[in-house]
Coordinates of C-alpha atoms and ligand atoms in Angstrom, one line a residue:
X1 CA -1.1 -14.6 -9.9
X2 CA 2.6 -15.7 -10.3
X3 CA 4.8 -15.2 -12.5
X4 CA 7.8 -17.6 -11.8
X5 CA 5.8 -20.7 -9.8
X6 CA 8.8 -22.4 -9.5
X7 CA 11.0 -19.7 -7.7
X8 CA 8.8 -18.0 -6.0
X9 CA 7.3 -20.5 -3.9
X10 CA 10.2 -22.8 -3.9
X11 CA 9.7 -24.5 -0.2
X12 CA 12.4 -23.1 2.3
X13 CA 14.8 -25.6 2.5
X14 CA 15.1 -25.4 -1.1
X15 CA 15.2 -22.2 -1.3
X16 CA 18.1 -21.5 1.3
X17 CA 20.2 -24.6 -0.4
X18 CA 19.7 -22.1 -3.4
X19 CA 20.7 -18.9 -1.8
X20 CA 24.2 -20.5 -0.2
X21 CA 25.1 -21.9 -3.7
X22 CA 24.5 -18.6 -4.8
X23 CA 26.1 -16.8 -2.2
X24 CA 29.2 -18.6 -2.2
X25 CA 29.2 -17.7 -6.1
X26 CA 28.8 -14.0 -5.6
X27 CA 31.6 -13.8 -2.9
X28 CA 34.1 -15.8 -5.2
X29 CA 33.6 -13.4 -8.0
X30 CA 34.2 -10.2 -5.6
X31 CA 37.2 -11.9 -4.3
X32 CA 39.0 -12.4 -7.1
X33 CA 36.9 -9.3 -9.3
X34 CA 36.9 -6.7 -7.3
X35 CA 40.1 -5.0 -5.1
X36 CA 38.1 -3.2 -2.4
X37 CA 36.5 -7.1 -1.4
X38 CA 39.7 -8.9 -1.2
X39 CA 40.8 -6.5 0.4
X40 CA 37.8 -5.9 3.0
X41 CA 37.2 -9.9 3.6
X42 CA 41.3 -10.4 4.2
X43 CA 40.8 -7.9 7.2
X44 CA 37.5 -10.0 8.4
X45 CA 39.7 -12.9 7.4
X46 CA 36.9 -14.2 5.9
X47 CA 37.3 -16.3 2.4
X48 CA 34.4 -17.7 -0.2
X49 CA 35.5 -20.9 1.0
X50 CA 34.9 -20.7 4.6
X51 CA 31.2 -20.2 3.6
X52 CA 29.2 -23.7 5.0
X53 CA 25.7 -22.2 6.2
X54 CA 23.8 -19.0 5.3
X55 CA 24.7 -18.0 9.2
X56 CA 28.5 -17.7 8.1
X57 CA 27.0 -14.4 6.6
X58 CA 27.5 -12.7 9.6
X59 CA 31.0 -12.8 9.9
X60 CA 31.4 -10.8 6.7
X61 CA 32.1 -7.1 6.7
X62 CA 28.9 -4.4 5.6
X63 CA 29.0 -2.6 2.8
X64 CA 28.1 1.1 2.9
X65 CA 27.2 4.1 1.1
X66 CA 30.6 5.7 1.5
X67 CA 32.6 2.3 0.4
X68 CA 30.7 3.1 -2.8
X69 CA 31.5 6.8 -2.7
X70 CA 34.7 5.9 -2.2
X71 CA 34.9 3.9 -5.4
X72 CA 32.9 6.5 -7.1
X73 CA 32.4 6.0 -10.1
X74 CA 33.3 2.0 -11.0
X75 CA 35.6 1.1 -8.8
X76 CA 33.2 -1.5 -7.6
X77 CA 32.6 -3.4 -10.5
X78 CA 32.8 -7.0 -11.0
X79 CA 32.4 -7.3 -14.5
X80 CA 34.6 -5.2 -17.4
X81 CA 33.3 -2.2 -19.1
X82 CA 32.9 -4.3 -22.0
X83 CA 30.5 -6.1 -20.6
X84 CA 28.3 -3.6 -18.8
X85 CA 25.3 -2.1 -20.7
X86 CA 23.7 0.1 -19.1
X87 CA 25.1 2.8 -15.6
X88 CA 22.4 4.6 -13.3
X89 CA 22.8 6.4 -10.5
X90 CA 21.0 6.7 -7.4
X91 CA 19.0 10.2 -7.1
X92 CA 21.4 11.5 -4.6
X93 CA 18.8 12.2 -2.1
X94 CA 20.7 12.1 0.7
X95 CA 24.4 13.4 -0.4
X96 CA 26.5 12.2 -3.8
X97 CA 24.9 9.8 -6.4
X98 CA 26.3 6.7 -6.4
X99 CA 27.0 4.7 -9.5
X100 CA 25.7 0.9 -10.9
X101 CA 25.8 -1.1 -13.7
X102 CA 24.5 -3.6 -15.3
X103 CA 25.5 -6.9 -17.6
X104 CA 22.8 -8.0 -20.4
X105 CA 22.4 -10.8 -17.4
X106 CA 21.6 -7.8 -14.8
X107 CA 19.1 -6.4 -17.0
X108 CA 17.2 -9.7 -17.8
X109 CA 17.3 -10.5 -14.3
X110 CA 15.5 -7.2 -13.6
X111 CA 13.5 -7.1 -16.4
X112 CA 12.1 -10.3 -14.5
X113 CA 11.7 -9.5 -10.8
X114 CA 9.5 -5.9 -11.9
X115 CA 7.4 -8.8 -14.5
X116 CA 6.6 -10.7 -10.8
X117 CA 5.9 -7.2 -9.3
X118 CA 3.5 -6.5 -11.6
X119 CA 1.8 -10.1 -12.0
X120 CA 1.4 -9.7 -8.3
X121 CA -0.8 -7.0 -8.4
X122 CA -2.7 -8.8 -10.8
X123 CA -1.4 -7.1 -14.4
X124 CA -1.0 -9.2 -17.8
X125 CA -0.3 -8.5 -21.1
X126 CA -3.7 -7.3 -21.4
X127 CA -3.1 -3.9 -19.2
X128 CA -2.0 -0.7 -20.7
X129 CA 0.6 1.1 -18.1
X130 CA 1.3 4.7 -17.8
X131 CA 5.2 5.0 -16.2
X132 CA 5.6 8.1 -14.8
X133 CA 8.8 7.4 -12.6
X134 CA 11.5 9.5 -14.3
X135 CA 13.3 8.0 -17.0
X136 CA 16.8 8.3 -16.9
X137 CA 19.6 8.0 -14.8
X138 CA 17.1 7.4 -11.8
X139 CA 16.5 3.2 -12.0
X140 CA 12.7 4.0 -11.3
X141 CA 11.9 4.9 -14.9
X142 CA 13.8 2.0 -17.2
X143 CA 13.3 -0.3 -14.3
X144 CA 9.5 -0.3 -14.8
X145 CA 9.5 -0.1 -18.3
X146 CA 11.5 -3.2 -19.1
X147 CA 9.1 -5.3 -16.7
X148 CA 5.9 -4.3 -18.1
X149 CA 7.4 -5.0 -21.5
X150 CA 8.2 -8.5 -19.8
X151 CA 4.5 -9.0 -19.3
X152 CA 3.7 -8.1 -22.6
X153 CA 1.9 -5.3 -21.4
X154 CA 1.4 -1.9 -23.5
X155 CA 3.8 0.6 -21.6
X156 CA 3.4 4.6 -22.0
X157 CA 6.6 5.9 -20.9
X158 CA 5.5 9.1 -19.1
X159 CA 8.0 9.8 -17.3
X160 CA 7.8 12.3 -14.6
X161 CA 6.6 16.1 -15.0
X162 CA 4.3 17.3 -17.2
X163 CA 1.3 16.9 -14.9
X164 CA -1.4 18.0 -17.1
X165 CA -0.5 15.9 -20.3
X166 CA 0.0 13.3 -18.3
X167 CA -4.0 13.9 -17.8
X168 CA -4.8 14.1 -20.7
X169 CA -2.8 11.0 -21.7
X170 CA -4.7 9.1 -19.1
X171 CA -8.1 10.4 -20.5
X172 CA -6.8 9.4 -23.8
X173 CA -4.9 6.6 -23.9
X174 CA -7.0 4.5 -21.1
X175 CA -4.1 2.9 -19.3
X176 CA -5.3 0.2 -16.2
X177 CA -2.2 0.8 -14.6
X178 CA 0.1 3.7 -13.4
X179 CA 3.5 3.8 -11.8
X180 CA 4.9 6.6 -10.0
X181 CA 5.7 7.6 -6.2
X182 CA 2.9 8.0 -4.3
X183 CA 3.4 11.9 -3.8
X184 CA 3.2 12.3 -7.3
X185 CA 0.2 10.3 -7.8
X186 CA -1.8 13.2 -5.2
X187 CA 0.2 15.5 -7.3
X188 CA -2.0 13.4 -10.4
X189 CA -4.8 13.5 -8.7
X190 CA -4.8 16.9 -7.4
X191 CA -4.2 18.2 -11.3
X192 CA -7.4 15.8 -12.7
X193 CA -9.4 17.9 -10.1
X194 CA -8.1 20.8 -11.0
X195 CA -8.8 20.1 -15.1
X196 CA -11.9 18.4 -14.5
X197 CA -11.4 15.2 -14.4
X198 CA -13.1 12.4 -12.4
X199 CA -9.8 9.8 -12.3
X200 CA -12.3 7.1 -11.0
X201 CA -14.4 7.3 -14.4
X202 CA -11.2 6.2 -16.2
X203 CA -9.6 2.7 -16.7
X204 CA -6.4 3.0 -14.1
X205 CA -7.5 0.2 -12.0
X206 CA -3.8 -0.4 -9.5
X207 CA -1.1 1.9 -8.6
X208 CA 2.4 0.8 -8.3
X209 CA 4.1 3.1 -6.0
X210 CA 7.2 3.0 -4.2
X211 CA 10.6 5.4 -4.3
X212 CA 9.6 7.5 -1.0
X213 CA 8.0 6.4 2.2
X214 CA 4.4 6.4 2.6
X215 CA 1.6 5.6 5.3
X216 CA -1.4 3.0 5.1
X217 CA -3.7 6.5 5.7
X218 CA -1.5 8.5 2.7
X219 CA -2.6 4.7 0.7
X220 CA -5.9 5.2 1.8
X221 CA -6.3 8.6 0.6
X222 CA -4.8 8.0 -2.8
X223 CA -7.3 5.0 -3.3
X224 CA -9.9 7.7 -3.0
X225 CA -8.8 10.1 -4.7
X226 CA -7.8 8.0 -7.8
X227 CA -10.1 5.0 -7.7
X228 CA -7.7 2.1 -7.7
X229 CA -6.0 -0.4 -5.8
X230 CA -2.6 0.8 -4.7
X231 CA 0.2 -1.5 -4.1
X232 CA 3.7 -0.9 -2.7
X233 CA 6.9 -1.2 -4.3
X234 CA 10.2 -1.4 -2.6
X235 CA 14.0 -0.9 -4.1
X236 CA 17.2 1.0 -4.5
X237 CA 19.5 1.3 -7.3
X238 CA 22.5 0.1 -5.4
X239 CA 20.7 -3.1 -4.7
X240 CA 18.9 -3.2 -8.5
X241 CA 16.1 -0.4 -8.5
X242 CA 12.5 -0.9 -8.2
X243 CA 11.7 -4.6 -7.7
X244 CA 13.4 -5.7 -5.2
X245 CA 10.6 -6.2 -3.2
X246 CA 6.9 -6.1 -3.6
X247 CA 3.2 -6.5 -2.0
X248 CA 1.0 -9.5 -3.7
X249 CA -2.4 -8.5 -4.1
X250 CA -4.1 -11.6 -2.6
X251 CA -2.5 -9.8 1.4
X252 CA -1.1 -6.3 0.6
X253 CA 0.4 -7.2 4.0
X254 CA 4.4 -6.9 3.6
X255 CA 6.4 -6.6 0.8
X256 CA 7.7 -10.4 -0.7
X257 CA 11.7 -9.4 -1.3
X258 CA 12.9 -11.8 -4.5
X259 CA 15.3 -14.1 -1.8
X260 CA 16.7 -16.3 -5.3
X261 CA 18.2 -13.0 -6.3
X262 CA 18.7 -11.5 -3.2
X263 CA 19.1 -12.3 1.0
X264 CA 18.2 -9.9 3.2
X265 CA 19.6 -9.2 6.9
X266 CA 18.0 -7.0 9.8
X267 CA 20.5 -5.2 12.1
X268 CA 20.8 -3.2 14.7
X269 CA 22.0 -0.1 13.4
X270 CA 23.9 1.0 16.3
X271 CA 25.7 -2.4 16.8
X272 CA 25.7 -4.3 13.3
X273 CA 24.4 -7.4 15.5
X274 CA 22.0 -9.3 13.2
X275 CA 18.1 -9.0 14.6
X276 CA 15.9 -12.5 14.9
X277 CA 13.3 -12.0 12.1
X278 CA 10.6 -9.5 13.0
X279 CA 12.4 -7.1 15.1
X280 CA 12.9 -3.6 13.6
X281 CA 16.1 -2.7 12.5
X282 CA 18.3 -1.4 9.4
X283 CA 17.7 -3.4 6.0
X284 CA 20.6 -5.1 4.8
X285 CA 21.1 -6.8 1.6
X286 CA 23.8 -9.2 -0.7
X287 CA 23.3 -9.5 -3.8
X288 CA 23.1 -13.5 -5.1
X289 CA 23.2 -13.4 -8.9
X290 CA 23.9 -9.9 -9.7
X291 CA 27.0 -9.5 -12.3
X292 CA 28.2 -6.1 -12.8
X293 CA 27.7 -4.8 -9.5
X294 CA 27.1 -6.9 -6.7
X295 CA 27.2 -6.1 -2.9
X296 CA 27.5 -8.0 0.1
X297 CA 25.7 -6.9 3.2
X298 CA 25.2 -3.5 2.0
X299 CA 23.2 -1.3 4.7
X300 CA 20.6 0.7 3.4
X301 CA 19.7 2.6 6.1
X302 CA 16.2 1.5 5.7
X303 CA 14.1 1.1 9.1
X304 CA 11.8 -2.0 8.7
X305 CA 11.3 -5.6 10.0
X306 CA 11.1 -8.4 8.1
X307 CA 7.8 -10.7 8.6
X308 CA 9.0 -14.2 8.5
X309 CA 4.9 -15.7 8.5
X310 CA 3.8 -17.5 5.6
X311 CA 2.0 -15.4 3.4
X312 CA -1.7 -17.0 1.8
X313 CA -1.0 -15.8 -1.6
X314 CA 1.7 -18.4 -1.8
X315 CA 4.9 -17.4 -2.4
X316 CA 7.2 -18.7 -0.1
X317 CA 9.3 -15.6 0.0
X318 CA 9.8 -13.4 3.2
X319 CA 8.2 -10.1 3.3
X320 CA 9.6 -6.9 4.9
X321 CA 7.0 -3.9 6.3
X322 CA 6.4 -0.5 5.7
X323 CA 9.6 1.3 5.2
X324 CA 9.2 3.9 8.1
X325 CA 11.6 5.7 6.2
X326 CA 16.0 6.1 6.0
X327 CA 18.3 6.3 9.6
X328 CA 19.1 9.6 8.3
X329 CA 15.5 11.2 7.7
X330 CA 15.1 10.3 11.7
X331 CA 14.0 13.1 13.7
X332 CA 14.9 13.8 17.3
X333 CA 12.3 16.2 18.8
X334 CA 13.2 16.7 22.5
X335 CA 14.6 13.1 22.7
X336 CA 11.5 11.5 21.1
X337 CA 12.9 9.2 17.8
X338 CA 10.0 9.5 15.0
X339 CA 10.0 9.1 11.3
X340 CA 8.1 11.9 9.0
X341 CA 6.1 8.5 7.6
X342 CA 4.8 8.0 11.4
X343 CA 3.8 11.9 11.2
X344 CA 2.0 11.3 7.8
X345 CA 0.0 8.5 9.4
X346 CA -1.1 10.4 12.0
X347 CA -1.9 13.7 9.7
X348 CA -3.5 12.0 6.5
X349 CA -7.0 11.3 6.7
X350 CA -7.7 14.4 9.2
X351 CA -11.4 15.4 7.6
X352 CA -10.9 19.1 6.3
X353 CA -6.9 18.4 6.0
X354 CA -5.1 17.9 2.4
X355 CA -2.4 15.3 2.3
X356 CA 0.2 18.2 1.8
X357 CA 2.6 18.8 4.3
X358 CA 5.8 19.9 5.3
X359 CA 7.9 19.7 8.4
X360 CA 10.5 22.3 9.5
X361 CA 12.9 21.6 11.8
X362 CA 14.5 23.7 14.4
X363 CA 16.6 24.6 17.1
X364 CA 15.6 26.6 20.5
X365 CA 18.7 26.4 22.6
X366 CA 19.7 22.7 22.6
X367 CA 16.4 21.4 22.0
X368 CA 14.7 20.7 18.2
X369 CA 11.8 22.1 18.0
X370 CA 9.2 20.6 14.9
X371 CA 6.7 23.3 13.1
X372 CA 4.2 20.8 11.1
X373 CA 2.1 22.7 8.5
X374 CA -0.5 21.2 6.5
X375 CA -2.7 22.5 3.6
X376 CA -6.1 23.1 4.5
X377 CA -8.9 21.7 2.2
X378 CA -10.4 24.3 -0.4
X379 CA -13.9 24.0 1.2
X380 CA -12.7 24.6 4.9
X381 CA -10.6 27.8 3.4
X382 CA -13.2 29.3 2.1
X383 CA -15.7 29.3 4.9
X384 CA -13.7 32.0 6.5
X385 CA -16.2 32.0 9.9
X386 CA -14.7 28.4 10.8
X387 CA -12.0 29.9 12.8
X388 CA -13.2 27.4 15.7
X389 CA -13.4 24.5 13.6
X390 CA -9.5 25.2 12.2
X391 CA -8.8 25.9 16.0
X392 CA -10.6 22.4 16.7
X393 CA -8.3 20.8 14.1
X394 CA -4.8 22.4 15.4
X395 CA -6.0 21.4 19.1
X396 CA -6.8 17.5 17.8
X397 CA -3.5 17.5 15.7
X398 CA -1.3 18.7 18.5
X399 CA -3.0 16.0 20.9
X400 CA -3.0 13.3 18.4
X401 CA 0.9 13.6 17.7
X402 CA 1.1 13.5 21.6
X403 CA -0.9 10.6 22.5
X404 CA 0.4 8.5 19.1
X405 CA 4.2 9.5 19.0
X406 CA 5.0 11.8 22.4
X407 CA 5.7 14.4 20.3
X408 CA 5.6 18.0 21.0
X409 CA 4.6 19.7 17.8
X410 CA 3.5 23.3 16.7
X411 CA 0.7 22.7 13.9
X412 CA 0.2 25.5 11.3
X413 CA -2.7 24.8 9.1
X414 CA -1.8 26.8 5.6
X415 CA -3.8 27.8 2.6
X416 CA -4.8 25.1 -0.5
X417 CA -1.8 24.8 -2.4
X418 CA 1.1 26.8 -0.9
X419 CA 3.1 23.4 -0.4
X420 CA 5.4 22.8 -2.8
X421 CA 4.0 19.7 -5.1
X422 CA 6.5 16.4 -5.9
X423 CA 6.8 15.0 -9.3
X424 CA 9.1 12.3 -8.1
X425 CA 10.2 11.8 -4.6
X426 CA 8.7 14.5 -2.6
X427 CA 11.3 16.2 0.4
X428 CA 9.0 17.0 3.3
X429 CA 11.5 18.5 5.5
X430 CA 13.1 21.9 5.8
X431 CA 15.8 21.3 8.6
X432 CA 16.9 25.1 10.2
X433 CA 18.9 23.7 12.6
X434 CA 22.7 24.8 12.2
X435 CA 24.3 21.9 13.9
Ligands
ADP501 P1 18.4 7.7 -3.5 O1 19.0 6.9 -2.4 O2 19.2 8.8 -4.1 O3 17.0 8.2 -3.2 P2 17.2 5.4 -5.0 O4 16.4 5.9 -6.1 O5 18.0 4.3 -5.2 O6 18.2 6.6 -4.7 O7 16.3 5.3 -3.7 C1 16.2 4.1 -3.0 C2 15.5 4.5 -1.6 O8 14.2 4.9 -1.8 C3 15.4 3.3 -0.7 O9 16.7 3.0 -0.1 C4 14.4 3.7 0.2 O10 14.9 4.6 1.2 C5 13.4 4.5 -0.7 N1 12.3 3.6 -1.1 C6 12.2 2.9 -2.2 N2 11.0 2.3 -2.2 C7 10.4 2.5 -1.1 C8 9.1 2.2 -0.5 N3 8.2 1.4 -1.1 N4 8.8 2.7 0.7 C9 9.7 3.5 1.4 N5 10.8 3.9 0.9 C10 11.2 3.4 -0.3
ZN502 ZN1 1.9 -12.9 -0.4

């Protein structure tokens, strides 16, 4: 299902004739709105006007988190005060929050692109969804309720926390649909257990989750474990928050990103040189119609490759993979690059294993070292005489994040539930290294 025909499979050349219109819109507003753009495009001695093909692009200057620090809290603004209505912040999860707003435009635009995330997995006015990203100054929360409102659908804003109401609400109130990050939904799932509950007797037929990084095998076990469909669901507040991006249910193969509303870029992170479509690189996005706070060529410091392919459900937007997860969350074990998502993947799905785990970081000398514990299941706990089997498992581990990421790795299986649960976006890594 679609929910704007028109736009979202609007053929490419169409499409791209939009985007520059749009484009050269957004950078006339910053020019003459906002002092840190005149300012940053004189340098480039770049103008609006010198815009003539989406390539001209390039020659503009990033965006990055510290521009917006550096204007903390408004000073980025394109629209006055008086016609913002609504500020978030970004959850701060890697250093100070940054600050966005929104016009009544900005939110109806929003309001939109999470109504197309949620037709794509297939919801209508007929489903009943349970929010439980965090309402308030976190986008996740408000950005989900205002789509599923959108769709007509019934929303229960949950919220996060609160893990056995939220339970009980499921048991009671029936919804077809939940939204959370995926470490919370094992967090859900592990609680139903826990009270009781079979989650796959109930009516919550597909998952939204996004926020965090996550594996195929970590989607695999929460279809399991909650009997639905799971679908994933990319954005950041600087950008708009959840709904920038999102999987259709006819491939579940790549996320479509919105390209009317905004035009992504892959770079190399170490050189800012734009990547050829399906290379991996750092995420990059300008914002085309956003009013109150729009950003050209901001860099996310998300690692992912965008998959330029036609996708069968459709749309004619691009889709980007897997976030493997931020340039900053990149470990360095002995030289070896590798994400925590790439450790998940290898981890989750280990017969006998939980999907709990937590990775501690070290130094021996000048060399990181990487301690990865996981939470045993309940049964393989209990049967104390398996010391051979947990042996078996620690030997397979340490081999398999050999072979699959050439990773030296010191496994410590630990006991059921002595791994600290999420309720929003779950931090994996305890870094002991004093650099
Ligand atoms: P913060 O930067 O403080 O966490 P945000 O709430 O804006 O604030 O988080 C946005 C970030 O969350 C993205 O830049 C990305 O790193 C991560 N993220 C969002 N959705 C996904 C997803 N589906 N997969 C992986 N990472 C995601
Ligand atoms: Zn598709």
């Amino acid at each position: 299902m679609i929910y704007n025909e028109e736009f979202e499979t609007l053929p490419r050349e169409a499409l791209e004739a939009l985007q520059l219109k749009r484009l050269k819109q957004v950078t006339e507003r910053l020019y003459h709105n906002v002092g840190f753009y005149k300012k940053s495009f004189d340098k480039a001695g770049v103008t609006p006007a010198s815009i003539k093909t989406l390539d001209d692009l390039k020659h503009f200057p990033f965006t990055t988190k510290q521009d917006l620090r550096d204007n903390y809290p408004f000073g980025l603004f394109a629209a006055p005060m008086s016609s913002v209505v609504r500020l978030h912040a970004s959850s701060g999860t890697t250093g100070a929050s940054t600050v966005v707003g929104y016009t009544q435009h900005d939110i109806a635009i929003w309001s939109e692109l999470m109504a197309r995330c949620y037709t794509a997995a297939g919801l209508t006015k007929n489903d009943v969804i349970h929010n439980a990203y965090g309402y308030g100054l976190f986008t996740g929360g408000l950005g989900a309720h205002y789509g599923a409102e959108k769709i007509g659908a019934s929303v229960i804003p949950m919220s996060g926390g609160n893990t056995r109401r939220q339970i009980t609400i499921l048991q009671d109130f029936r919804p077809t649909a939940i939204c959370c990050t995926p470490s919370y939904a094992l967090n859900l799932a592990e609680q139903a257990r826990a009270m009781d509950v079979d989650l796959h007797s109930l009516s919550v037929r597909a998952g939204i989750f996004g926020a965090e990084p996550w594996s195929e095998n970590m989607r695999a076990e929460i279809e399991k474990a909650m009997g639905l469909t799971a679908f994933n669901i990319y954005g950041l507040s600087e950008i708009m928050g959840p709904g920038v991006a999102m999987e259709c249910a006819e491939a579940r193969d790549g996320m479509h990103i919105f390209e009317d509303h905004f035009l992504a870029e892959t770079i190399d992170p170490e050189t800012g040189e734009v990547l050829p479509p399906g290379e991996e690189g750092e995420l990059v996005f300008t914002t085309l119609t956003k009013e109150a706070f729009p950003l050209v060529r901001f860099r996310t410091r998300d690692i992912t490759r965008l998959i330029p392919q036609p996708c069968r459900c459709g749309r004619t937007h691009i889709r980007m993979g897997r976030v493997m997860g931020r340039s900053d969350d990149m470990l360095i074990i002995r030289g070896v690059n590798v994400f925590p998502s790439q450790i998940e993947a290898v981890l989750v799905g280990v017969e006998g294993l939980e999907p709990h785990y937590r990775l501690i970081v070290d130094r021996e000398g000048t060399l990181d070292t990487l301690e990865i514990q996981v939470e045993l299941s309940e049964m393989l706990f209990s049967g104390a005489d398996e010391i051979k089997v947990l042996q078996n498992i620690e030997r397979q581990l340490k081999k398999d994040m050999k072979d699959y990421l050439g990773i030296t790795a010191v496994i410590k299986l630990v006991e059921p539930r002595t791994i600290e649960r999420s309720e929003g976006k779950a931090s994996r890594i305890i870094d002991r290294r004093v650099l």
